[in-house]
């Protein structure tokens, strides 16, 4: 019993000393704490964390109902980290620069998303599914479009961001399937997969569900 109490006391002392270290790291001294009327954990956390510049694309990536793997690929594309053949050639990993989807263009982020005739076809059909009638642009234009016109919390904006993430993911997956497994799916099949997955993921939100109820067809 006595040993347990001593053990608890030493645990509390260790925790207190540790907390003191954290507070000092946040620039707070014991005297500052004693003079505080209210104590904000959030404020201290922000001081400990430091400040970081906000990247403009965070709203497309962070507020996205797409799956974790969709968001991961979208983030790689936005950051220019996806391993397209134009990058692999520079590293001497391959000499083949051709796009596995159309076999004519040079595979790069700009080509795959969505200058390529195959990926442009997929994205334009996903746009049409959302009732958007416009010609697909380059990746820079598409990203800028998403950031400017679909940054809010409306169901339309949230479905759009999810569609962008899902489409980029399935285009990248199709590219990998053709390169590594020598398997090929049709544009129809990929579009259907994106539509079905967006519907499935929209189930978690009543707002998205209502929006997707009006999109119960394949483009
Ligand atoms: Zn292509």
Short mmCIF file of C-alpha atoms and ligand atoms in Angstrom, two decimals:
data_model
loop_
_atom_site.label_atom_id
_atom_site.label_comp_id
_atom_site.label_asym_id
_atom_site.label_seq_id
_atom_site.Cartn_x
_atom_site.Cartn_y
_atom_site.Cartn_z
CA UNK A 1 0.00 0.00 0.00
CA UNK A 2 2.74 2.41 1.14
CA UNK A 3 4.89 1.43 -1.89
CA UNK A 4 1.97 2.12 -4.21
CA UNK A 5 1.53 5.62 -2.74
CA UNK A 6 5.25 6.36 -3.13
CA UNK A 7 5.05 5.08 -6.71
CA UNK A 8 2.09 7.36 -7.46
CA UNK A 9 3.85 10.35 -5.88
CA UNK A 10 7.02 9.85 -7.93
CA UNK A 11 4.88 9.46 -11.07
CA UNK A 12 3.15 12.80 -10.30
CA UNK A 13 6.52 14.50 -9.67
CA UNK A 14 7.90 13.18 -12.96
CA UNK A 15 4.80 14.38 -14.82
CA UNK A 16 4.98 17.81 -13.13
CA UNK A 17 8.66 18.25 -14.05
CA UNK A 18 7.95 17.16 -17.60
CA UNK A 19 5.04 19.61 -17.86
CA UNK A 20 7.34 22.37 -16.56
CA UNK A 21 9.82 21.59 -19.36
CA UNK A 22 7.04 21.82 -21.97
CA UNK A 23 5.81 25.13 -20.57
CA UNK A 24 9.32 26.57 -20.55
CA UNK A 25 9.71 25.47 -24.17
CA UNK A 26 6.55 27.47 -24.91
CA UNK A 27 8.22 30.51 -23.32
CA UNK A 28 6.21 30.39 -20.08
CA UNK A 29 7.73 30.61 -16.59
CA UNK A 30 6.21 29.52 -13.29
CA UNK A 31 5.46 33.16 -12.41
CA UNK A 32 3.52 33.63 -15.66
CA UNK A 33 1.34 30.64 -14.79
CA UNK A 34 0.67 31.88 -11.25
CA UNK A 35 -0.52 35.21 -12.63
CA UNK A 36 -2.89 33.66 -15.16
CA UNK A 37 -6.63 33.99 -14.46
CA UNK A 38 -7.44 31.40 -17.08
CA UNK A 39 -5.28 28.64 -18.51
CA UNK A 40 -5.53 27.80 -22.20
CA UNK A 41 -4.10 24.44 -23.28
CA UNK A 42 -4.85 25.42 -26.89
CA UNK A 43 -2.80 28.62 -26.61
CA UNK A 44 0.17 26.75 -25.13
CA UNK A 45 -0.10 24.04 -27.79
CA UNK A 46 0.00 26.71 -30.51
CA UNK A 47 3.08 28.29 -28.89
CA UNK A 48 4.81 24.89 -28.67
CA UNK A 49 3.91 23.98 -32.23
CA UNK A 50 5.14 27.24 -33.72
CA UNK A 51 3.66 28.86 -36.79
CA UNK A 52 3.81 27.47 -40.31
CA UNK A 53 2.88 29.18 -43.58
CA UNK A 54 -0.50 27.93 -44.80
CA UNK A 55 -0.33 26.35 -48.23
CA UNK A 56 -3.14 27.48 -50.55
CA UNK A 57 -4.02 23.92 -51.61
CA UNK A 58 -4.74 22.70 -48.07
CA UNK A 59 -8.50 23.17 -48.52
CA UNK A 60 -8.57 20.78 -51.46
CA UNK A 61 -6.56 18.15 -49.59
CA UNK A 62 -7.65 18.57 -45.96
CA UNK A 63 -11.38 19.13 -46.39
CA UNK A 64 -11.85 16.13 -48.59
CA UNK A 65 -14.20 13.19 -48.01
CA UNK A 66 -12.09 11.02 -50.32
CA UNK A 67 -10.30 7.98 -48.93
CA UNK A 68 -6.84 8.29 -47.37
CA UNK A 69 -5.20 6.70 -50.42
CA UNK A 70 -6.95 9.18 -52.75
CA UNK A 71 -5.74 12.10 -50.63
CA UNK A 72 -2.23 10.65 -50.49
CA UNK A 73 -1.97 10.51 -54.29
CA UNK A 74 -3.58 13.94 -54.68
CA UNK A 75 -1.03 15.41 -52.27
CA UNK A 76 1.87 13.77 -54.18
CA UNK A 77 0.57 15.23 -57.44
CA UNK A 78 0.13 18.72 -56.00
CA UNK A 79 3.60 18.66 -54.42
CA UNK A 80 5.17 17.38 -57.66
CA UNK A 81 6.28 14.17 -55.93
CA UNK A 82 4.45 11.62 -58.03
CA UNK A 83 6.91 9.44 -59.97
CA UNK A 84 5.93 10.11 -63.54
CA UNK A 85 8.26 8.94 -66.31
CA UNK A 86 9.62 12.41 -67.06
CA UNK A 87 11.10 12.37 -63.51
CA UNK A 88 12.29 8.75 -63.72
CA UNK A 89 14.18 9.55 -66.94
CA UNK A 90 16.08 12.36 -65.21
CA UNK A 91 17.20 9.90 -62.52
CA UNK A 92 18.29 7.37 -65.16
CA UNK A 93 15.73 4.79 -63.95
CA UNK A 94 14.07 4.44 -67.35
CA UNK A 95 14.49 5.69 -70.91
CA UNK A 96 10.83 5.31 -71.77
CA UNK A 97 8.96 8.61 -71.47
CA UNK A 98 5.75 7.51 -73.17
CA UNK A 99 2.40 7.85 -71.43
CA UNK A 100 1.04 4.34 -70.69
CA UNK A 101 -2.53 5.57 -71.18
CA UNK A 102 -2.35 7.05 -74.69
CA UNK A 103 1.13 5.79 -75.77
CA UNK A 104 1.80 9.08 -77.56
CA UNK A 105 2.49 11.89 -75.07
CA UNK A 106 5.39 12.25 -72.63
CA UNK A 107 4.23 11.15 -69.18
CA UNK A 108 4.34 14.09 -66.76
CA UNK A 109 1.95 15.50 -64.16
CA UNK A 110 0.64 18.01 -66.68
CA UNK A 111 0.09 15.29 -69.26
CA UNK A 112 -1.55 12.72 -66.99
CA UNK A 113 -3.78 15.32 -65.30
CA UNK A 114 -5.46 16.01 -67.73
CA UNK A 115 -3.80 16.76 -71.08
CA UNK A 116 -3.79 13.06 -71.98
CA UNK A 117 -6.71 12.15 -74.24
CA UNK A 118 -7.68 9.21 -71.97
CA UNK A 119 -7.51 11.07 -68.66
CA UNK A 120 -9.20 14.14 -70.20
CA UNK A 121 -12.05 11.87 -71.28
CA UNK A 122 -12.41 10.45 -67.76
CA UNK A 123 -12.31 13.88 -66.05
CA UNK A 124 -14.67 15.51 -68.57
CA UNK A 125 -17.21 12.75 -67.90
CA UNK A 126 -16.86 13.18 -64.15
CA UNK A 127 -17.34 16.93 -64.66
CA UNK A 128 -20.43 16.27 -66.79
CA UNK A 129 -21.74 13.96 -64.04
CA UNK A 130 -21.59 16.96 -61.71
CA UNK A 131 -23.41 19.12 -64.25
CA UNK A 132 -20.25 21.06 -65.20
CA UNK A 133 -19.91 21.82 -68.87
CA UNK A 134 -16.41 22.96 -69.69
CA UNK A 135 -13.29 21.71 -71.45
CA UNK A 136 -10.74 20.10 -69.15
CA UNK A 137 -7.70 22.26 -68.49
CA UNK A 138 -4.08 21.64 -67.56
CA UNK A 139 -3.30 20.45 -64.02
CA UNK A 140 -2.38 23.99 -62.92
CA UNK A 141 -5.67 25.31 -64.29
CA UNK A 142 -7.70 22.48 -62.75
CA UNK A 143 -6.10 22.97 -59.33
CA UNK A 144 -6.62 26.73 -59.51
CA UNK A 145 -10.24 26.11 -60.54
CA UNK A 146 -10.80 23.81 -57.55
CA UNK A 147 -9.19 26.32 -55.16
CA UNK A 148 -11.15 29.29 -56.46
CA UNK A 149 -14.57 27.85 -57.20
CA UNK A 150 -14.88 24.80 -54.93
CA UNK A 151 -13.22 25.77 -51.67
CA UNK A 152 -16.36 26.13 -49.51
CA UNK A 153 -18.40 23.70 -47.45
CA UNK A 154 -21.34 23.36 -49.81
CA UNK A 155 -22.26 19.85 -50.92
CA UNK A 156 -21.38 20.83 -54.50
CA UNK A 157 -17.86 21.91 -53.47
CA UNK A 158 -17.31 18.86 -51.29
CA UNK A 159 -18.45 16.44 -54.00
CA UNK A 160 -16.20 18.27 -56.49
CA UNK A 161 -13.12 17.94 -54.28
CA UNK A 162 -13.89 14.28 -53.67
CA UNK A 163 -14.32 13.72 -57.43
CA UNK A 164 -10.97 15.38 -58.14
CA UNK A 165 -9.20 13.17 -55.58
CA UNK A 166 -10.96 9.99 -56.77
CA UNK A 167 -10.29 10.73 -60.45
CA UNK A 168 -6.58 11.45 -59.97
CA UNK A 169 -6.27 8.28 -57.86
CA UNK A 170 -7.96 6.01 -60.42
CA UNK A 171 -6.00 7.53 -63.30
CA UNK A 172 -2.77 6.88 -61.41
CA UNK A 173 -3.94 3.36 -60.53
CA UNK A 174 -4.77 2.67 -64.18
CA UNK A 175 -1.36 3.95 -65.21
CA UNK A 176 0.31 1.59 -62.68
CA UNK A 177 -1.85 -1.37 -63.74
CA UNK A 178 -0.79 -0.87 -67.37
CA UNK A 179 2.91 -0.46 -66.48
CA UNK A 180 3.34 -3.17 -63.85
CA UNK A 181 0.55 -5.71 -64.46
CA UNK A 182 -0.05 -5.24 -68.19
CA UNK A 183 -3.76 -4.89 -67.37
CA UNK A 184 -6.07 -2.37 -68.95
CA UNK A 185 -9.51 -1.06 -68.08
CA UNK A 186 -11.84 0.91 -70.31
CA UNK A 187 -12.71 4.56 -69.67
CA UNK A 188 -16.31 3.42 -69.03
CA UNK A 189 -15.20 1.03 -66.32
CA UNK A 190 -12.97 3.63 -64.59
CA UNK A 191 -15.70 6.29 -64.67
CA UNK A 192 -18.21 3.83 -63.18
CA UNK A 193 -15.76 2.95 -60.42
CA UNK A 194 -15.24 6.64 -59.52
CA UNK A 195 -19.01 7.31 -59.49
CA UNK A 196 -19.70 4.26 -57.29
CA UNK A 197 -16.91 5.10 -54.86
CA UNK A 198 -17.96 8.74 -54.53
CA UNK A 199 -21.50 7.54 -53.75
CA UNK A 200 -20.19 5.10 -51.14
CA UNK A 201 -18.04 7.72 -49.45
CA UNK A 202 -20.87 10.28 -49.48
CA UNK A 203 -22.96 8.03 -47.20
CA UNK A 204 -21.20 9.45 -44.13
CA UNK A 205 -22.77 12.89 -44.61
CA UNK A 206 -26.52 13.66 -44.89
CA UNK A 207 -25.64 16.79 -46.89
CA UNK A 208 -23.58 14.81 -49.41
CA UNK A 209 -26.20 12.08 -49.52
CA UNK A 210 -28.86 14.56 -50.58
CA UNK A 211 -26.57 15.97 -53.25
CA UNK A 212 -25.61 12.52 -54.54
CA UNK A 213 -29.26 11.44 -54.68
CA UNK A 214 -29.58 13.78 -57.66
CA UNK A 215 -26.51 12.17 -59.27
CA UNK A 216 -27.76 8.58 -59.37
CA UNK A 217 -26.68 7.86 -62.93
CA UNK A 218 -23.51 7.08 -64.86
CA UNK A 219 -22.21 9.87 -67.12
ZN1 LIG B 1 -1.40 10.11 -72.37
#
